[in-house]
JSON list of C-alpha atoms in Angstrom, two decimals:
[
{"chain": "A", "resi": 239, "resn": "UNK", "atom": "CA", "xyz": [-6.34, -26.38, 4.49]},
{"chain": "A", "resi": 240, "resn": "UNK", "atom": "CA", "xyz": [-5.66, -24.46, 1.27]},
{"chain": "A", "resi": 241, "resn": "UNK", "atom": "CA", "xyz": [-4.35, -26.42, -1.72]},
{"chain": "A", "resi": 242, "resn": "UNK", "atom": "CA", "xyz": [-2.10, -24.42, -4.05]},
{"chain": "A", "resi": 243, "resn": "UNK", "atom": "CA", "xyz": [-1.46, -24.96, -7.76]},
{"chain": "A", "resi": 244, "resn": "UNK", "atom": "CA", "xyz": [0.79, -22.85, -9.98]},
{"chain": "A", "resi": 245, "resn": "UNK", "atom": "CA", "xyz": [-0.42, -21.62, -13.36]},
{"chain": "A", "resi": 246, "resn": "UNK", "atom": "CA", "xyz": [-0.03, -18.47, -15.47]},
{"chain": "A", "resi": 247, "resn": "UNK", "atom": "CA", "xyz": [-1.90, -15.43, -16.78]},
{"chain": "A", "resi": 248, "resn": "UNK", "atom": "CA", "xyz": [-0.95, -13.98, -20.14]},
{"chain": "A", "resi": 249, "resn": "UNK", "atom": "CA", "xyz": [-0.09, -10.34, -20.72]},
{"chain": "A", "resi": 250, "resn": "UNK", "atom": "CA", "xyz": [0.79, -10.09, -24.38]},
{"chain": "A", "resi": 251, "resn": "UNK", "atom": "CA", "xyz": [3.50, -12.71, -24.90]},
{"chain": "A", "resi": 252, "resn": "UNK", "atom": "CA", "xyz": [4.49, -12.71, -21.23]},
{"chain": "A", "resi": 253, "resn": "UNK", "atom": "CA", "xyz": [3.28, -15.42, -18.87]},
{"chain": "A", "resi": 254, "resn": "UNK", "atom": "CA", "xyz": [2.88, -14.11, -15.32]},
{"chain": "A", "resi": 255, "resn": "UNK", "atom": "CA", "xyz": [2.78, -16.54, -12.42]},
{"chain": "A", "resi": 256, "resn": "UNK", "atom": "CA", "xyz": [-0.63, -17.15, -10.84]},
{"chain": "A", "resi": 257, "resn": "UNK", "atom": "CA", "xyz": [-1.25, -19.00, -7.57]},
{"chain": "A", "resi": 258, "resn": "UNK", "atom": "CA", "xyz": [-4.51, -20.98, -7.70]},
{"chain": "A", "resi": 259, "resn": "UNK", "atom": "CA", "xyz": [-5.69, -21.53, -4.12]},
{"chain": "A", "resi": 260, "resn": "UNK", "atom": "CA", "xyz": [-8.43, -24.11, -3.51]},
{"chain": "A", "resi": 261, "resn": "UNK", "atom": "CA", "xyz": [-10.25, -24.37, -0.18]},
{"chain": "A", "resi": 262, "resn": "UNK", "atom": "CA", "xyz": [-12.93, -26.91, 0.74]},
{"chain": "A", "resi": 263, "resn": "UNK", "atom": "CA", "xyz": [-14.53, -25.74, 3.98]},
{"chain": "A", "resi": 264, "resn": "UNK", "atom": "CA", "xyz": [-17.65, -26.43, 6.05]},
{"chain": "A", "resi": 265, "resn": "UNK", "atom": "CA", "xyz": [-20.72, -24.41, 5.11]},
{"chain": "A", "resi": 266, "resn": "UNK", "atom": "CA", "xyz": [-23.56, -24.27, 2.62]},
{"chain": "A", "resi": 267, "resn": "UNK", "atom": "CA", "xyz": [-22.64, -26.06, -0.62]},
{"chain": "A", "resi": 268, "resn": "UNK", "atom": "CA", "xyz": [-21.20, -23.55, -3.09]},
{"chain": "A", "resi": 269, "resn": "UNK", "atom": "CA", "xyz": [-18.47, -23.30, -5.74]},
{"chain": "A", "resi": 270, "resn": "UNK", "atom": "CA", "xyz": [-17.04, -19.79, -6.09]},
{"chain": "A", "resi": 271, "resn": "UNK", "atom": "CA", "xyz": [-14.13, -18.56, -8.22]},
{"chain": "A", "resi": 272, "resn": "UNK", "atom": "CA", "xyz": [-12.60, -15.21, -7.25]},
{"chain": "A", "resi": 273, "resn": "UNK", "atom": "CA", "xyz": [-9.53, -13.22, -8.25]},
{"chain": "A", "resi": 274, "resn": "UNK", "atom": "CA", "xyz": [-10.75, -11.14, -11.23]},
{"chain": "A", "resi": 275, "resn": "UNK", "atom": "CA", "xyz": [-11.80, -14.03, -13.51]},
{"chain": "A", "resi": 276, "resn": "UNK", "atom": "CA", "xyz": [-13.37, -13.39, -16.92]},
{"chain": "A", "resi": 277, "resn": "UNK", "atom": "CA", "xyz": [-16.44, -15.23, -18.22]},
{"chain": "A", "resi": 278, "resn": "UNK", "atom": "CA", "xyz": [-14.46, -18.25, -19.47]},
{"chain": "A", "resi": 279, "resn": "UNK", "atom": "CA", "xyz": [-12.76, -18.66, -16.08]},
{"chain": "A", "resi": 280, "resn": "UNK", "atom": "CA", "xyz": [-16.05, -18.31, -14.19]},
{"chain": "A", "resi": 281, "resn": "UNK", "atom": "CA", "xyz": [-17.55, -21.02, -16.39]},
{"chain": "A", "resi": 282, "resn": "UNK", "atom": "CA", "xyz": [-14.69, -23.33, -15.36]},
{"chain": "A", "resi": 283, "resn": "UNK", "atom": "CA", "xyz": [-16.81, -24.24, -12.33]},
{"chain": "A", "resi": 284, "resn": "UNK", "atom": "CA", "xyz": [-19.30, -26.13, -14.49]},
{"chain": "A", "resi": 285, "resn": "UNK", "atom": "CA", "xyz": [-16.64, -27.77, -16.67]},
{"chain": "A", "resi": 286, "resn": "UNK", "atom": "CA", "xyz": [-14.66, -28.92, -13.64]},
{"chain": "A", "resi": 287, "resn": "UNK", "atom": "CA", "xyz": [-17.77, -30.16, -11.83]},
{"chain": "A", "resi": 288, "resn": "UNK", "atom": "CA", "xyz": [-18.98, -32.13, -14.86]},
{"chain": "A", "resi": 289, "resn": "UNK", "atom": "CA", "xyz": [-15.52, -33.53, -15.65]},
{"chain": "A", "resi": 290, "resn": "UNK", "atom": "CA", "xyz": [-15.01, -34.80, -12.10]},
{"chain": "A", "resi": 291, "resn": "UNK", "atom": "CA", "xyz": [-18.49, -36.35, -11.96]},
{"chain": "A", "resi": 292, "resn": "UNK", "atom": "CA", "xyz": [-17.96, -38.02, -15.37]},
{"chain": "A", "resi": 293, "resn": "UNK", "atom": "CA", "xyz": [-14.69, -39.41, -14.04]},
{"chain": "A", "resi": 294, "resn": "UNK", "atom": "CA", "xyz": [-16.27, -40.90, -10.93]},
{"chain": "A", "resi": 295, "resn": "UNK", "atom": "CA", "xyz": [-15.41, -38.19, -8.39]},
{"chain": "A", "resi": 296, "resn": "UNK", "atom": "CA", "xyz": [-18.30, -36.49, -6.59]},
{"chain": "A", "resi": 297, "resn": "UNK", "atom": "CA", "xyz": [-17.79, -33.01, -5.19]},
{"chain": "A", "resi": 298, "resn": "UNK", "atom": "CA", "xyz": [-18.32, -32.81, -1.42]},
{"chain": "A", "resi": 299, "resn": "UNK", "atom": "CA", "xyz": [-21.39, -30.97, -0.15]},
{"chain": "A", "resi": 300, "resn": "UNK", "atom": "CA", "xyz": [-19.21, -28.20, 1.26]},
{"chain": "A", "resi": 301, "resn": "UNK", "atom": "CA", "xyz": [-18.21, -24.65, 0.44]},
{"chain": "A", "resi": 302, "resn": "UNK", "atom": "CA", "xyz": [-15.56, -24.64, -2.33]},
{"chain": "A", "resi": 303, "resn": "UNK", "atom": "CA", "xyz": [-13.65, -21.41, -2.91]},
{"chain": "A", "resi": 304, "resn": "UNK", "atom": "CA", "xyz": [-11.04, -20.93, -5.62]},
{"chain": "A", "resi": 305, "resn": "UNK", "atom": "CA", "xyz": [-8.90, -17.80, -5.37]},
{"chain": "A", "resi": 306, "resn": "UNK", "atom": "CA", "xyz": [-6.45, -16.84, -8.12]},
{"chain": "A", "resi": 307, "resn": "UNK", "atom": "CA", "xyz": [-3.69, -14.57, -6.85]},
{"chain": "A", "resi": 308, "resn": "UNK", "atom": "CA", "xyz": [-2.67, -11.87, -7.46]},
{"chain": "A", "resi": 309, "resn": "UNK", "atom": "CA", "xyz": [-6.30, -10.77, -7.28]},
{"chain": "A", "resi": 310, "resn": "UNK", "atom": "CA", "xyz": [-5.72, -7.52, -9.23]},
{"chain": "A", "resi": 311, "resn": "UNK", "atom": "CA", "xyz": [-4.40, -9.35, -12.32]},
{"chain": "A", "resi": 312, "resn": "UNK", "atom": "CA", "xyz": [-7.12, -10.17, -14.92]},
{"chain": "A", "resi": 313, "resn": "UNK", "atom": "CA", "xyz": [-7.48, -13.91, -15.55]},
{"chain": "A", "resi": 314, "resn": "UNK", "atom": "CA", "xyz": [-8.63, -14.82, -19.06]},
{"chain": "A", "resi": 315, "resn": "UNK", "atom": "CA", "xyz": [-8.99, -18.09, -20.93]},
{"chain": "A", "resi": 316, "resn": "UNK", "atom": "CA", "xyz": [-9.96, -21.72, -20.41]},
{"chain": "A", "resi": 317, "resn": "UNK", "atom": "CA", "xyz": [-6.49, -22.94, -19.41]},
{"chain": "A", "resi": 318, "resn": "UNK", "atom": "CA", "xyz": [-7.41, -22.53, -15.72]},
{"chain": "A", "resi": 319, "resn": "UNK", "atom": "CA", "xyz": [-9.69, -25.61, -15.89]},
{"chain": "A", "resi": 320, "resn": "UNK", "atom": "CA", "xyz": [-6.93, -28.14, -15.23]},
{"chain": "A", "resi": 321, "resn": "UNK", "atom": "CA", "xyz": [-5.19, -26.34, -12.34]},
{"chain": "A", "resi": 322, "resn": "UNK", "atom": "CA", "xyz": [-8.56, -25.82, -10.64]},
{"chain": "A", "resi": 323, "resn": "UNK", "atom": "CA", "xyz": [-9.48, -29.49, -11.15]},
{"chain": "A", "resi": 324, "resn": "UNK", "atom": "CA", "xyz": [-6.14, -30.83, -9.90]},
{"chain": "A", "resi": 325, "resn": "UNK", "atom": "CA", "xyz": [-6.21, -28.46, -6.93]},
{"chain": "A", "resi": 326, "resn": "UNK", "atom": "CA", "xyz": [-9.70, -29.66, -6.06]},
{"chain": "A", "resi": 327, "resn": "UNK", "atom": "CA", "xyz": [-8.68, -33.31, -6.48]},
{"chain": "A", "resi": 328, "resn": "UNK", "atom": "CA", "xyz": [-5.77, -32.74, -4.09]},
{"chain": "A", "resi": 329, "resn": "UNK", "atom": "CA", "xyz": [-8.02, -30.88, -1.64]},
{"chain": "A", "resi": 330, "resn": "UNK", "atom": "CA", "xyz": [-10.46, -33.81, -1.40]},
{"chain": "A", "resi": 331, "resn": "UNK", "atom": "CA", "xyz": [-7.69, -36.42, -1.25]},
{"chain": "A", "resi": 332, "resn": "UNK", "atom": "CA", "xyz": [-8.10, -37.93, -4.74]},
{"chain": "A", "resi": 333, "resn": "UNK", "atom": "CA", "xyz": [-4.38, -37.31, -5.37]},
{"chain": "A", "resi": 334, "resn": "UNK", "atom": "CA", "xyz": [-1.55, -36.62, -2.88]},
{"chain": "A", "resi": 335, "resn": "UNK", "atom": "CA", "xyz": [-1.40, -33.04, -1.61]},
{"chain": "A", "resi": 336, "resn": "UNK", "atom": "CA", "xyz": [2.20, -32.56, -2.80]},
{"chain": "A", "resi": 337, "resn": "UNK", "atom": "CA", "xyz": [1.80, -34.30, -6.17]},
{"chain": "A", "resi": 338, "resn": "UNK", "atom": "CA", "xyz": [1.64, -31.07, -8.19]},
{"chain": "A", "resi": 339, "resn": "UNK", "atom": "CA", "xyz": [4.10, -29.08, -6.13]},
{"chain": "A", "resi": 340, "resn": "UNK", "atom": "CA", "xyz": [6.82, -27.58, -8.33]},
{"chain": "A", "resi": 341, "resn": "UNK", "atom": "CA", "xyz": [4.77, -27.72, -11.54]},
{"chain": "A", "resi": 342, "resn": "UNK", "atom": "CA", "xyz": [3.02, -25.07, -13.62]},
{"chain": "A", "resi": 343, "resn": "UNK", "atom": "CA", "xyz": [-0.34, -26.42, -14.83]},
{"chain": "A", "resi": 344, "resn": "UNK", "atom": "CA", "xyz": [-2.60, -25.38, -17.72]},
{"chain": "A", "resi": 345, "resn": "UNK", "atom": "CA", "xyz": [-5.26, -27.12, -19.80]},
{"chain": "A", "resi": 346, "resn": "UNK", "atom": "CA", "xyz": [-8.93, -27.04, -20.78]},
{"chain": "A", "resi": 347, "resn": "UNK", "atom": "CA", "xyz": [-11.44, -29.67, -19.67]},
{"chain": "A", "resi": 348, "resn": "UNK", "atom": "CA", "xyz": [-14.36, -31.18, -21.55]},
{"chain": "A", "resi": 349, "resn": "UNK", "atom": "CA", "xyz": [-17.57, -32.18, -19.80]},
{"chain": "A", "resi": 350, "resn": "UNK", "atom": "CA", "xyz": [-16.61, -35.85, -20.23]},
{"chain": "A", "resi": 351, "resn": "UNK", "atom": "CA", "xyz": [-13.26, -35.34, -18.50]},
{"chain": "A", "resi": 352, "resn": "UNK", "atom": "CA", "xyz": [-11.24, -35.11, -21.72]},
{"chain": "A", "resi": 353, "resn": "UNK", "atom": "CA", "xyz": [-8.46, -32.55, -22.12]},
{"chain": "A", "resi": 354, "resn": "UNK", "atom": "CA", "xyz": [-8.00, -30.02, -24.90]},
{"chain": "A", "resi": 355, "resn": "UNK", "atom": "CA", "xyz": [-4.75, -28.21, -25.83]},
{"chain": "A", "resi": 356, "resn": "UNK", "atom": "CA", "xyz": [-4.60, -24.51, -25.06]},
{"chain": "A", "resi": 357, "resn": "UNK", "atom": "CA", "xyz": [-2.68, -21.55, -26.43]},
{"chain": "A", "resi": 358, "resn": "UNK", "atom": "CA", "xyz": [0.33, -20.13, -24.63]},
{"chain": "A", "resi": 359, "resn": "UNK", "atom": "CA", "xyz": [2.26, -23.31, -23.79]},
{"chain": "A", "resi": 360, "resn": "UNK", "atom": "CA", "xyz": [5.58, -21.87, -25.02]},
{"chain": "A", "resi": 361, "resn": "UNK", "atom": "CA", "xyz": [5.55, -18.71, -22.86]},
{"chain": "A", "resi": 362, "resn": "UNK", "atom": "CA", "xyz": [4.23, -20.81, -19.97]},
{"chain": "A", "resi": 363, "resn": "UNK", "atom": "CA", "xyz": [7.17, -23.21, -20.39]},
{"chain": "A", "resi": 364, "resn": "UNK", "atom": "CA", "xyz": [9.62, -20.29, -20.52]},
{"chain": "A", "resi": 365, "resn": "UNK", "atom": "CA", "xyz": [8.13, -18.87, -17.33]},
{"chain": "A", "resi": 366, "resn": "UNK", "atom": "CA", "xyz": [8.17, -22.27, -15.61]},
{"chain": "A", "resi": 367, "resn": "UNK", "atom": "CA", "xyz": [11.82, -22.71, -16.54]},
{"chain": "A", "resi": 368, "resn": "UNK", "atom": "CA", "xyz": [12.67, -19.30, -15.08]},
{"chain": "A", "resi": 369, "resn": "UNK", "atom": "CA", "xyz": [11.03, -20.35, -11.80]},
{"chain": "A", "resi": 370, "resn": "UNK", "atom": "CA", "xyz": [12.67, -23.80, -11.81]},
{"chain": "A", "resi": 371, "resn": "UNK", "atom": "CA", "xyz": [9.32, -25.59, -12.22]},
{"chain": "A", "resi": 372, "resn": "UNK", "atom": "CA", "xyz": [8.07, -28.35, -14.49]},
{"chain": "A", "resi": 373, "resn": "UNK", "atom": "CA", "xyz": [5.07, -28.01, -16.81]},
{"chain": "A", "resi": 374, "resn": "UNK", "atom": "CA", "xyz": [1.84, -30.04, -16.91]},
{"chain": "A", "resi": 375, "resn": "UNK", "atom": "CA", "xyz": [-0.34, -29.52, -19.98]},
{"chain": "A", "resi": 376, "resn": "UNK", "atom": "CA", "xyz": [-2.40, -31.55, -22.50]},
{"chain": "A", "resi": 377, "resn": "UNK", "atom": "CA", "xyz": [-0.40, -33.39, -25.14]},
{"chain": "A", "resi": 378, "resn": "UNK", "atom": "CA", "xyz": [-0.91, -32.68, -28.85]},
{"chain": "A", "resi": 379, "resn": "UNK", "atom": "CA", "xyz": [-3.16, -35.03, -30.81]},
{"chain": "A", "resi": 380, "resn": "UNK", "atom": "CA", "xyz": [-1.79, -38.56, -31.07]},
{"chain": "A", "resi": 381, "resn": "UNK", "atom": "CA", "xyz": [-1.00, -39.32, -34.69]},
{"chain": "A", "resi": 382, "resn": "UNK", "atom": "CA", "xyz": [-0.31, -42.67, -36.31]},
{"chain": "A", "resi": 383, "resn": "UNK", "atom": "CA", "xyz": [0.79, -43.75, -39.79]},
{"chain": "A", "resi": 384, "resn": "UNK", "atom": "CA", "xyz": [-1.97, -44.34, -42.31]},
{"chain": "A", "resi": 385, "resn": "UNK", "atom": "CA", "xyz": [-3.21, -47.92, -42.34]},
{"chain": "A", "resi": 386, "resn": "UNK", "atom": "CA", "xyz": [-1.99, -48.63, -38.82]},
{"chain": "A", "resi": 387, "resn": "UNK", "atom": "CA", "xyz": [-4.60, -49.71, -36.30]},
{"chain": "A", "resi": 388, "resn": "UNK", "atom": "CA", "xyz": [-4.76, -47.63, -33.12]},
{"chain": "A", "resi": 389, "resn": "UNK", "atom": "CA", "xyz": [-3.25, -49.23, -30.01]},
{"chain": "A", "resi": 390, "resn": "UNK", "atom": "CA", "xyz": [-4.58, -48.78, -26.50]},
{"chain": "A", "resi": 391, "resn": "UNK", "atom": "CA", "xyz": [-7.47, -46.67, -25.36]},
{"chain": "A", "resi": 392, "resn": "UNK", "atom": "CA", "xyz": [-6.94, -42.94, -25.88]},
{"chain": "A", "resi": 393, "resn": "UNK", "atom": "CA", "xyz": [-10.34, -41.89, -24.56]},
{"chain": "A", "resi": 394, "resn": "UNK", "atom": "CA", "xyz": [-8.82, -41.12, -21.13]},
{"chain": "A", "resi": 395, "resn": "UNK", "atom": "CA", "xyz": [-10.74, -39.35, -18.42]},
{"chain": "A", "resi": 396, "resn": "UNK", "atom": "CA", "xyz": [-9.49, -36.87, -15.89]},
{"chain": "A", "resi": 397, "resn": "UNK", "atom": "CA", "xyz": [-9.68, -38.71, -12.59]},
{"chain": "A", "resi": 398, "resn": "UNK", "atom": "CA", "xyz": [-8.57, -42.29, -13.27]},
{"chain": "A", "resi": 399, "resn": "UNK", "atom": "CA", "xyz": [-5.32, -41.76, -15.25]},
{"chain": "A", "resi": 400, "resn": "UNK", "atom": "CA", "xyz": [-4.45, -38.57, -13.37]},
{"chain": "A", "resi": 401, "resn": "UNK", "atom": "CA", "xyz": [-4.92, -40.26, -10.01]},
{"chain": "A", "resi": 402, "resn": "UNK", "atom": "CA", "xyz": [-2.78, -43.23, -11.06]},
{"chain": "A", "resi": 403, "resn": "UNK", "atom": "CA", "xyz": [-0.07, -41.04, -12.55]},
{"chain": "A", "resi": 404, "resn": "UNK", "atom": "CA", "xyz": [0.27, -38.78, -9.52]},
{"chain": "A", "resi": 405, "resn": "UNK", "atom": "CA", "xyz": [0.36, -41.76, -7.18]},
{"chain": "A", "resi": 406, "resn": "UNK", "atom": "CA", "xyz": [3.22, -43.23, -9.19]},
{"chain": "A", "resi": 407, "resn": "UNK", "atom": "CA", "xyz": [1.33, -46.25, -10.57]},
{"chain": "A", "resi": 408, "resn": "UNK", "atom": "CA", "xyz": [1.18, -45.31, -14.27]},
{"chain": "A", "resi": 409, "resn": "UNK", "atom": "CA", "xyz": [4.17, -44.86, -16.51]},
{"chain": "A", "resi": 410, "resn": "UNK", "atom": "CA", "xyz": [4.48, -42.76, -19.64]},
{"chain": "A", "resi": 411, "resn": "UNK", "atom": "CA", "xyz": [3.28, -44.14, -22.94]},
{"chain": "A", "resi": 412, "resn": "UNK", "atom": "CA", "xyz": [5.95, -44.95, -25.50]},
{"chain": "A", "resi": 413, "resn": "UNK", "atom": "CA", "xyz": [6.04, -42.38, -28.34]},
{"chain": "A", "resi": 414, "resn": "UNK", "atom": "CA", "xyz": [4.43, -43.44, -31.59]},
{"chain": "A", "resi": 415, "resn": "UNK", "atom": "CA", "xyz": [5.56, -42.66, -35.11]},
{"chain": "A", "resi": 416, "resn": "UNK", "atom": "CA", "xyz": [3.78, -39.53, -36.35]},
{"chain": "A", "resi": 417, "resn": "UNK", "atom": "CA", "xyz": [2.25, -38.74, -39.68]},
{"chain": "A", "resi": 418, "resn": "UNK", "atom": "CA", "xyz": [1.51, -34.98, -40.02]},
{"chain": "A", "resi": 419, "resn": "UNK", "atom": "CA", "xyz": [-1.28, -35.76, -42.48]},
{"chain": "A", "resi": 420, "resn": "UNK", "atom": "CA", "xyz": [-3.30, -37.74, -39.94]},
{"chain": "A", "resi": 421, "resn": "UNK", "atom": "CA", "xyz": [-5.23, -35.61, -37.43]},
{"chain": "A", "resi": 422, "resn": "UNK", "atom": "CA", "xyz": [-7.87, -38.22, -36.58]},
{"chain": "A", "resi": 423, "resn": "UNK", "atom": "CA", "xyz": [-7.04, -38.69, -32.89]},
{"chain": "A", "resi": 424, "resn": "UNK", "atom": "CA", "xyz": [-8.15, -36.10, -30.36]},
{"chain": "A", "resi": 425, "resn": "UNK", "atom": "CA", "xyz": [-6.06, -35.35, -27.25]},
{"chain": "A", "resi": 426, "resn": "UNK", "atom": "CA", "xyz": [-7.34, -36.65, -23.95]},
{"chain": "A", "resi": 427, "resn": "UNK", "atom": "CA", "xyz": [-6.06, -37.01, -20.43]},
{"chain": "A", "resi": 428, "resn": "UNK", "atom": "CA", "xyz": [-4.71, -40.44, -21.37]},
{"chain": "A", "resi": 429, "resn": "UNK", "atom": "CA", "xyz": [-2.31, -38.80, -23.84]},
{"chain": "A", "resi": 430, "resn": "UNK", "atom": "CA", "xyz": [-1.43, -35.93, -21.51]},
{"chain": "A", "resi": 431, "resn": "UNK", "atom": "CA", "xyz": [0.87, -38.09, -19.39]},
{"chain": "A", "resi": 432, "resn": "UNK", "atom": "CA", "xyz": [3.63, -37.44, -21.93]},
{"chain": "A", "resi": 433, "resn": "UNK", "atom": "CA", "xyz": [7.24, -38.18, -21.19]},
{"chain": "A", "resi": 434, "resn": "UNK", "atom": "CA", "xyz": [7.09, -38.35, -17.40]},
{"chain": "A", "resi": 435, "resn": "UNK", "atom": "CA", "xyz": [4.41, -38.34, -14.76]},
{"chain": "A", "resi": 436, "resn": "UNK", "atom": "CA", "xyz": [5.16, -36.77, -11.37]},
{"chain": "A", "resi": 437, "resn": "UNK", "atom": "CA", "xyz": [5.29, -39.31, -8.56]},
{"chain": "A", "resi": 438, "resn": "UNK", "atom": "CA", "xyz": [4.54, -38.81, -4.92]},
{"chain": "A", "resi": 439, "resn": "UNK", "atom": "CA", "xyz": [7.56, -41.03, -4.19]},
{"chain": "A", "resi": 440, "resn": "UNK", "atom": "CA", "xyz": [10.11, -39.06, -6.20]},
{"chain": "A", "resi": 441, "resn": "UNK", "atom": "CA", "xyz": [10.50, -35.31, -6.05]},
{"chain": "A", "resi": 442, "resn": "UNK", "atom": "CA", "xyz": [13.73, -34.90, -8.06]},
{"chain": "A", "resi": 443, "resn": "UNK", "atom": "CA", "xyz": [13.31, -33.07, -11.37]},
{"chain": "A", "resi": 444, "resn": "UNK", "atom": "CA", "xyz": [15.15, -30.89, -13.81]},
{"chain": "A", "resi": 445, "resn": "UNK", "atom": "CA", "xyz": [13.91, -27.34, -14.39]},
{"chain": "A", "resi": 446, "resn": "UNK", "atom": "CA", "xyz": [10.99, -27.16, -16.78]},
{"chain": "A", "resi": 447, "resn": "UNK", "atom": "CA", "xyz": [10.41, -30.92, -17.05]},
{"chain": "A", "resi": 448, "resn": "UNK", "atom": "CA", "xyz": [7.25, -31.20, -19.10]},
{"chain": "A", "resi": 449, "resn": "UNK", "atom": "CA", "xyz": [4.55, -33.82, -19.28]},
{"chain": "A", "resi": 450, "resn": "UNK", "atom": "CA", "xyz": [2.76, -32.26, -22.22]}
]
C-alpha cells in the first residue's frame, strides 16, 4: 500500500502541488528518497529516522521508498521532513491512514522530534486554498508576557502529540497573550497543533483550514 501526503515545491513565489508517496515493502532494509530531491531533501531521511526514534517509533526492517511526484520537478528545502514523517507514520499504522487526507503539509524536523518553522507558508496556504485543502505546518514561537511563568510543557515530540491529535484525542491549546519582545520559547510539535487538529472521526472542514 502506498501512503500519500500533499505538500508543495516552490518556483519563485508560486507553490506547486507535490504528491509525497510513501511505500513500506518487503525486502532488504533501506530508506530511499526519489523524485529529483536536492541535498536537503535527501538528508531528510536521517532527520525523519532520528525524530521517529526519539519519539518512540522504530522504523520497520523493511524497504522504505519515498517518491515525490511529479518526478521532473526539482524539490528543494527542508519543509519535506514533516510530510515524509507523517506519511511514514501512517504507512506503519502509527496514525490513521486517512488522517492527513485533504491537507497540505510542510515543516522541518529536529533530531529530537521537535518542529521548526519553514519559509513559504503563505504561498503554500494560497495553493492549499485553491485546491480546497487545509494546511498543516509548525506554529510560530509561543510568546508570553514578561514575568509570566510558562504553562504546560512545550517541549513536544513528533510521535506522541501527533498521534493523539490525528486520532482525535488531543484538543487545541488555548491561545496565549503575546509579547513581541519575548522570543524565548522555541516552536515544537506541541505548539504545532494550533487552532484545530484533524480527527479521524470528523472529515468536515472549510477550505484552507490551518493548524499552524
